[in-house]
Amino acid sequence: MSITETRLTRRALLRSAATLAAASALAGGGTVAYGYWAQRFGVRVDRVNVTLRTLPPQLSGLTVAHLSDFHHSAAVPLPYIEEVVGITNDLQPDLLVLTGDYIMHDSPEYALPCATVLGKLHAPLGRFAVLGNHDIWAKPRPIVEALSSNGITVLRNDGLQLQPGLWLLGVDDVWEHRDDLSGTFERLNPPAEAAKILLAHEPDFADIARDFPIDLQLSGHSHGGQVRLPLLGAPRLPWLGERYPIGLAALDRLQVYTTRGIGVLDSMPFRFNCPPEITFLTLHAEGQS
């Protein structure tokens, strides 16, 4: 199968048709057609302010660009990802994080082109990534090598101190039970008083992360549902993307932000009322927002 072919199973087609039919019934076929042809590439910058109670005052105002779920494929072409990279660089973030699913699981040939474009992203504090379930299913080693060779550090149950008083951690994919947050804390032993940001592809991992001294979890995976119907929300959400599927949620000390992501599934190549997202977060120390 050539890389220009669209990979659609009969079951996936039926699921997509059912979702599209439901949206069409509520919103009209013209609007849904717009969701297929235009809205899936209508990327939007969402600016989010987050207060972290442990963030050192001198780091207040630090900015983070968060991108996820590119799913580079015939349905998500490289020029679109290049456009996303250009918009992100124009924001001039201090830190750049990627939270997985760079390709579709059955399309490993797209990994290197995607990583090469992502390697053009810039951030003075570094560019960091974790893997998603599609990356694991596609065999992770070539994806890790592609990202690493383009200057992007992949965190697989690992982390580092970005600045005094600020740590970044990343767990390996949760769907495939490769996460080990407990072991990561034991090995790195970050100071209890330091602010900690966690990258985890699946947002529902927050129910585990909340038991650790983490301030902010950044996730993708859900695509926000890709289709969000008026009054009803998303008719379809993936496993581990159901509890915290979109936006910012608070769980005691832990806050979790789930981006709508950049791409689409090739079995569901459209969006409705759920545009793709570049997340631009500004972190504030308590009392300085």
Tab-separated table of C-alpha atoms in Angstrom:
chain	number	residue	atom	x	y	z
A	1	MET	CA	0.000	0.000	0.000
A	2	SER	CA	1.556	3.324	-1.065
A	3	ILE	CA	1.836	6.256	1.333
A	4	THR	CA	-0.694	8.234	-0.706
A	5	GLU	CA	-3.489	5.764	-0.065
A	6	THR	CA	-6.068	6.337	2.678
A	7	ARG	CA	-6.353	3.389	5.051
A	8	LEU	CA	-9.984	2.842	6.021
A	9	THR	CA	-11.357	-0.412	7.399
A	10	ARG	CA	-15.019	-1.275	6.919
A	11	ARG	CA	-15.659	-1.004	10.675
A	12	ALA	CA	-13.909	2.361	10.860
A	13	LEU	CA	-15.911	3.615	7.902
A	14	LEU	CA	-19.148	2.598	9.587
A	15	ARG	CA	-18.171	4.337	12.839
A	16	SER	CA	-17.155	7.483	11.007
A	17	ALA	CA	-20.325	7.451	8.916
A	18	ALA	CA	-22.458	7.112	12.034
A	19	THR	CA	-20.731	10.042	13.716
A	20	LEU	CA	-20.965	12.128	10.570
A	21	ALA	CA	-24.645	11.283	10.198
A	22	ALA	CA	-25.386	12.352	13.761
A	23	ALA	CA	-23.585	15.652	13.258
A	24	SER	CA	-25.326	16.155	9.939
A	25	ALA	CA	-28.747	15.611	11.484
A	26	LEU	CA	-28.088	18.337	14.059
A	27	ALA	CA	-26.080	20.811	12.056
A	28	GLY	CA	-26.843	20.303	8.384
A	29	GLY	CA	-24.802	18.614	5.691
A	30	GLY	CA	-23.120	21.815	4.520
A	31	THR	CA	-21.646	22.487	7.935
A	32	VAL	CA	-20.398	18.919	8.246
A	33	ALA	CA	-18.840	19.078	4.798
A	34	TYR	CA	-17.005	22.183	6.009
A	35	GLY	CA	-15.800	20.110	8.975
A	36	TYR	CA	-14.297	17.596	6.561
A	37	TRP	CA	-12.752	19.931	4.016
A	38	ALA	CA	-11.703	22.912	6.140
A	39	GLN	CA	-12.131	22.635	9.888
A	40	ARG	CA	-9.726	19.721	10.269
A	41	PHE	CA	-6.935	22.053	9.115
A	42	GLY	CA	-8.235	25.228	10.797
A	43	VAL	CA	-5.671	25.174	13.600
A	44	ARG	CA	-6.258	27.609	16.449
A	45	VAL	CA	-3.929	28.987	19.123
A	46	ASP	CA	-5.493	28.551	22.561
A	47	ARG	CA	-3.825	30.740	25.195
A	48	VAL	CA	-4.102	29.281	28.689
A	49	ASN	CA	-2.994	30.789	32.012
A	50	VAL	CA	-2.094	28.296	34.734
A	51	THR	CA	-1.087	29.127	38.303
A	52	LEU	CA	1.285	26.668	39.973
A	53	ARG	CA	1.555	27.113	43.697
A	54	THR	CA	5.121	25.763	43.811
A	55	LEU	CA	6.460	27.723	40.824
A	56	PRO	CA	9.347	29.988	41.905
A	57	PRO	CA	8.380	33.680	41.555
A	58	GLN	CA	11.319	34.330	39.221
A	59	LEU	CA	9.834	31.831	36.728
A	60	SER	CA	6.394	33.428	36.690
A	61	GLY	CA	5.461	34.194	33.087
A	62	LEU	CA	7.313	31.222	31.601
A	63	THR	CA	5.583	30.031	28.426
A	64	VAL	CA	5.045	26.499	27.125
A	65	ALA	CA	3.891	25.468	23.647
A	66	HIS	CA	2.099	22.119	23.740
A	67	LEU	CA	1.423	20.098	20.575
A	68	SER	CA	0.020	16.589	20.286
A	69	ASP	CA	-1.579	13.969	18.047
A	70	PHE	CA	-0.173	14.897	14.658
A	71	HIS	CA	-1.117	11.536	13.098
A	72	HIS	CA	0.893	12.377	10.010
A	73	SER	CA	-0.676	10.341	7.195
A	74	ALA	CA	-2.443	10.811	3.897
A	75	ALA	CA	-5.204	12.506	5.926
A	76	VAL	CA	-2.765	14.875	7.693
A	77	PRO	CA	-0.238	16.063	5.091
A	78	LEU	CA	3.225	17.422	5.807
A	79	PRO	CA	2.558	20.995	4.558
A	80	TYR	CA	-0.125	21.336	7.241
A	81	ILE	CA	2.305	20.193	9.955
A	82	GLU	CA	4.870	22.664	8.576
A	83	GLU	CA	2.268	25.413	8.929
A	84	VAL	CA	1.661	24.390	12.556
A	85	VAL	CA	5.406	24.511	13.228
A	86	GLY	CA	5.632	28.002	11.740
A	87	ILE	CA	2.762	29.322	13.843
A	88	THR	CA	4.253	27.763	16.968
A	89	ASN	CA	7.669	29.295	16.350
A	90	ASP	CA	6.064	32.704	15.889
A	91	LEU	CA	4.745	32.405	19.460
A	92	GLN	CA	8.359	32.188	20.722
A	93	PRO	CA	7.691	29.797	23.626
A	94	ASP	CA	10.265	29.230	26.341
A	95	LEU	CA	9.589	25.477	26.338
A	96	LEU	CA	8.185	23.106	23.710
A	97	VAL	CA	6.464	19.823	24.615
A	98	LEU	CA	4.947	17.117	22.410
A	99	THR	CA	2.607	14.499	23.858
A	100	GLY	CA	2.565	11.687	21.351
A	101	ASP	CA	0.897	10.021	18.357
A	102	TYR	CA	3.139	11.396	15.631
A	103	ILE	CA	1.853	8.867	13.082
A	104	MET	CA	-0.898	6.306	12.634
A	105	HIS	CA	0.024	2.874	13.974
A	106	ASP	CA	-0.042	1.268	10.508
A	107	SER	CA	2.033	3.986	8.812
A	108	PRO	CA	5.603	3.897	10.218
A	109	GLU	CA	6.969	5.329	6.976
A	110	TYR	CA	5.610	8.732	8.028
A	111	ALA	CA	7.707	8.910	11.224
A	112	LEU	CA	10.915	10.391	9.830
A	113	PRO	CA	9.244	13.083	7.658
A	114	CYS	CA	7.117	14.150	10.618
A	115	ALA	CA	10.080	14.242	13.009
A	116	THR	CA	12.159	16.196	10.489
A	117	VAL	CA	9.547	18.938	10.348
A	118	LEU	CA	9.089	18.928	14.127
A	119	GLY	CA	12.845	19.348	14.433
A	120	LYS	CA	12.365	22.895	13.093
A	121	LEU	CA	10.562	23.901	16.302
A	122	HIS	CA	12.490	26.280	18.567
A	123	ALA	CA	12.437	26.872	22.334
A	124	PRO	CA	15.354	28.035	24.513
A	125	LEU	CA	14.551	25.641	27.383
A	126	GLY	CA	14.380	22.689	25.019
A	127	ARG	CA	12.048	20.444	23.038
A	128	PHE	CA	10.708	17.362	24.786
A	129	ALA	CA	8.363	14.546	23.807
A	130	VAL	CA	6.607	11.441	25.028
A	131	LEU	CA	5.140	8.616	22.968
A	132	GLY	CA	1.479	7.789	22.397
A	133	ASN	CA	-0.337	4.524	21.882
A	134	HIS	CA	-0.105	4.711	18.071
A	135	ASP	CA	3.656	5.200	18.342
A	136	ILE	CA	3.986	2.093	20.505
A	137	TRP	CA	1.780	0.050	18.176
A	138	ALA	CA	3.920	1.143	15.211
A	139	LYS	CA	7.100	-0.018	17.036
A	140	PRO	CA	8.589	2.871	19.003
A	141	ARG	CA	12.303	2.566	18.297
A	142	PRO	CA	12.297	4.190	14.804
A	143	ILE	CA	10.063	6.990	16.100
A	144	VAL	CA	12.327	7.662	19.084
A	145	GLU	CA	15.361	7.627	16.790
A	146	ALA	CA	13.687	9.989	14.319
A	147	LEU	CA	12.747	12.486	17.028
A	148	SER	CA	16.127	12.234	18.775
A	149	SER	CA	18.062	12.699	15.530
A	150	ASN	CA	16.151	15.953	15.057
A	151	GLY	CA	17.088	17.304	18.472
A	152	ILE	CA	13.915	16.383	20.361
A	153	THR	CA	14.442	14.657	23.716
A	154	VAL	CA	12.067	11.738	24.246
A	155	LEU	CA	11.167	11.102	27.895
A	156	ARG	CA	10.281	7.481	28.607
A	157	ASN	CA	9.758	7.333	32.365
A	158	ASP	CA	12.395	10.004	32.722
A	159	GLY	CA	12.793	13.678	33.502
A	160	LEU	CA	15.123	16.538	34.286
A	161	GLN	CA	15.404	19.878	36.020
A	162	LEU	CA	14.701	22.635	33.493
A	163	GLN	CA	15.458	25.512	35.846
A	164	PRO	CA	16.092	25.695	39.590
A	165	GLY	CA	12.707	24.913	41.118
A	166	LEU	CA	11.127	23.537	37.903
A	167	TRP	CA	11.185	19.903	36.729
A	168	LEU	CA	9.787	18.214	33.628
A	169	LEU	CA	8.824	14.517	33.751
A	170	GLY	CA	7.460	12.198	31.082
A	171	VAL	CA	5.920	8.739	31.303
A	172	ASP	CA	5.921	6.119	28.585
A	173	ASP	CA	2.592	5.095	27.055
A	174	VAL	CA	-0.140	4.264	29.567
A	175	TRP	CA	-2.415	2.280	27.222
A	176	GLU	CA	0.274	-0.372	26.814
A	177	HIS	CA	1.180	-0.281	30.536
A	178	ARG	CA	4.661	1.097	29.913
A	179	ASP	CA	4.328	3.941	32.393
A	180	ASP	CA	6.361	3.912	35.612
A	181	LEU	CA	5.853	7.183	37.438
A	182	SER	CA	6.716	5.682	40.793
A	183	GLY	CA	10.047	4.397	39.527
A	184	THR	CA	10.747	7.723	37.843
A	185	PHE	CA	10.284	9.584	41.131
A	186	GLU	CA	12.413	7.092	43.028
A	187	ARG	CA	15.256	7.363	40.536
A	188	LEU	CA	15.219	11.137	39.976
A	189	ASN	CA	14.121	12.191	43.461
A	190	PRO	CA	13.030	15.726	42.488
A	191	PRO	CA	12.724	18.108	45.461
A	192	ALA	CA	9.276	18.101	47.027
A	193	GLU	CA	9.138	21.902	46.932
A	194	ALA	CA	9.921	22.131	43.196
A	195	ALA	CA	7.202	22.695	40.584
A	196	LYS	CA	6.723	19.620	38.409
A	197	ILE	CA	5.168	19.291	34.966
A	198	LEU	CA	4.275	15.810	33.699
A	199	LEU	CA	3.867	14.762	30.069
A	200	ALA	CA	1.516	11.805	29.660
A	201	HIS	CA	-0.193	11.000	26.368
A	202	GLU	CA	-3.418	9.677	27.912
A	203	PRO	CA	-5.163	12.321	30.069
A	204	ASP	CA	-6.963	9.886	32.385
A	205	PHE	CA	-3.551	9.001	33.797
A	206	ALA	CA	-4.213	12.036	35.999
A	207	ASP	CA	-6.127	9.726	38.353
A	208	ILE	CA	-2.781	8.056	39.094
A	209	ALA	CA	-0.613	11.164	38.829
A	210	ARG	CA	-2.710	12.964	41.448
A	211	ASP	CA	-1.130	10.727	44.090
A	212	PHE	CA	2.306	12.221	43.309
A	213	PRO	CA	3.581	15.757	43.967
A	214	ILE	CA	2.864	16.939	40.414
A	215	ASP	CA	1.452	20.378	39.648
A	216	LEU	CA	0.487	20.141	35.980
A	217	GLN	CA	-0.100	17.227	33.604
A	218	LEU	CA	-0.152	17.900	29.851
A	219	SER	CA	-1.879	15.336	27.630
A	220	GLY	CA	-3.463	14.698	24.249
A	221	HIS	CA	-4.953	11.426	22.960
A	222	SER	CA	-8.649	12.351	22.972
A	223	HIS	CA	-8.547	14.906	20.113
A	224	GLY	CA	-11.283	16.560	22.179
A	225	GLY	CA	-13.524	13.993	20.512
A	226	GLN	CA	-12.896	15.527	17.037
A	227	VAL	CA	-16.678	15.921	16.808
A	228	ARG	CA	-18.546	17.822	19.530
A	229	LEU	CA	-22.291	18.054	19.065
A	230	PRO	CA	-24.334	20.933	20.519
A	231	LEU	CA	-25.612	20.057	24.011
A	232	LEU	CA	-24.306	16.486	23.699
A	233	GLY	CA	-20.541	16.923	23.541
A	234	ALA	CA	-18.352	14.225	22.013
A	235	PRO	CA	-20.191	11.049	20.911
A	236	ARG	CA	-16.896	9.117	20.766
A	237	LEU	CA	-13.927	9.259	23.100
A	238	PRO	CA	-11.031	6.794	23.333
A	239	TRP	CA	-10.195	4.670	26.331
A	240	LEU	CA	-8.128	6.689	28.825
A	241	GLY	CA	-9.422	9.881	27.239
A	242	GLU	CA	-12.923	9.895	28.705
A	243	ARG	CA	-12.603	11.564	32.122
A	244	TYR	CA	-10.537	14.597	31.116
A	245	PRO	CA	-11.116	14.831	27.351
A	246	ILE	CA	-10.623	18.555	26.713
A	247	GLY	CA	-9.230	21.675	28.316
A	248	LEU	CA	-8.203	22.331	31.914
A	249	ALA	CA	-9.372	20.324	34.925
A	250	ALA	CA	-8.340	20.514	38.580
A	251	LEU	CA	-7.789	17.488	40.816
A	252	ASP	CA	-6.745	18.886	44.185
A	253	ARG	CA	-3.105	19.981	43.728
A	254	LEU	CA	-2.849	18.510	40.231
A	255	GLN	CA	-4.135	20.355	37.179
A	256	VAL	CA	-4.460	18.495	33.883
A	257	TYR	CA	-4.700	20.109	30.473
A	258	THR	CA	-5.851	18.065	27.478
A	259	THR	CA	-5.293	19.545	24.041
A	260	ARG	CA	-7.574	18.859	21.076
A	261	GLY	CA	-4.447	17.972	19.125
A	262	ILE	CA	-3.255	18.787	15.628
A	263	GLY	CA	-4.348	15.940	13.369
A	264	VAL	CA	-7.184	13.489	12.832
A	265	LEU	CA	-7.536	9.731	12.614
A	266	ASP	CA	-7.433	8.502	9.032
A	267	SER	CA	-10.546	6.449	9.871
A	268	MET	CA	-12.314	9.667	10.937
A	269	PRO	CA	-10.727	12.405	8.808
A	270	PHE	CA	-12.896	15.336	9.866
A	271	ARG	CA	-13.628	17.636	12.792
A	272	PHE	CA	-16.809	19.375	13.857
A	273	ASN	CA	-17.017	22.095	16.518
A	274	CYS	CA	-13.581	20.917	17.705
A	275	PRO	CA	-10.784	22.653	15.764
A	276	PRO	CA	-7.174	21.515	15.987
A	277	GLU	CA	-5.170	23.259	18.687
A	278	ILE	CA	-1.785	24.754	19.414
A	279	THR	CA	-1.784	25.262	23.176
A	280	PHE	CA	0.211	28.225	24.463
A	281	LEU	CA	0.412	28.098	28.237
A	282	THR	CA	1.695	30.855	30.488
A	283	LEU	CA	2.729	29.647	33.935
A	284	HIS	CA	2.245	31.918	36.924
A	285	ALA	CA	3.554	31.714	40.437
A	286	GLU	CA	0.892	31.899	43.130
A	287	GLY	CA	-0.125	35.504	43.743
A	288	GLN	CA	1.515	36.750	40.527
A	289	SER	CA	-1.038	35.902	37.836
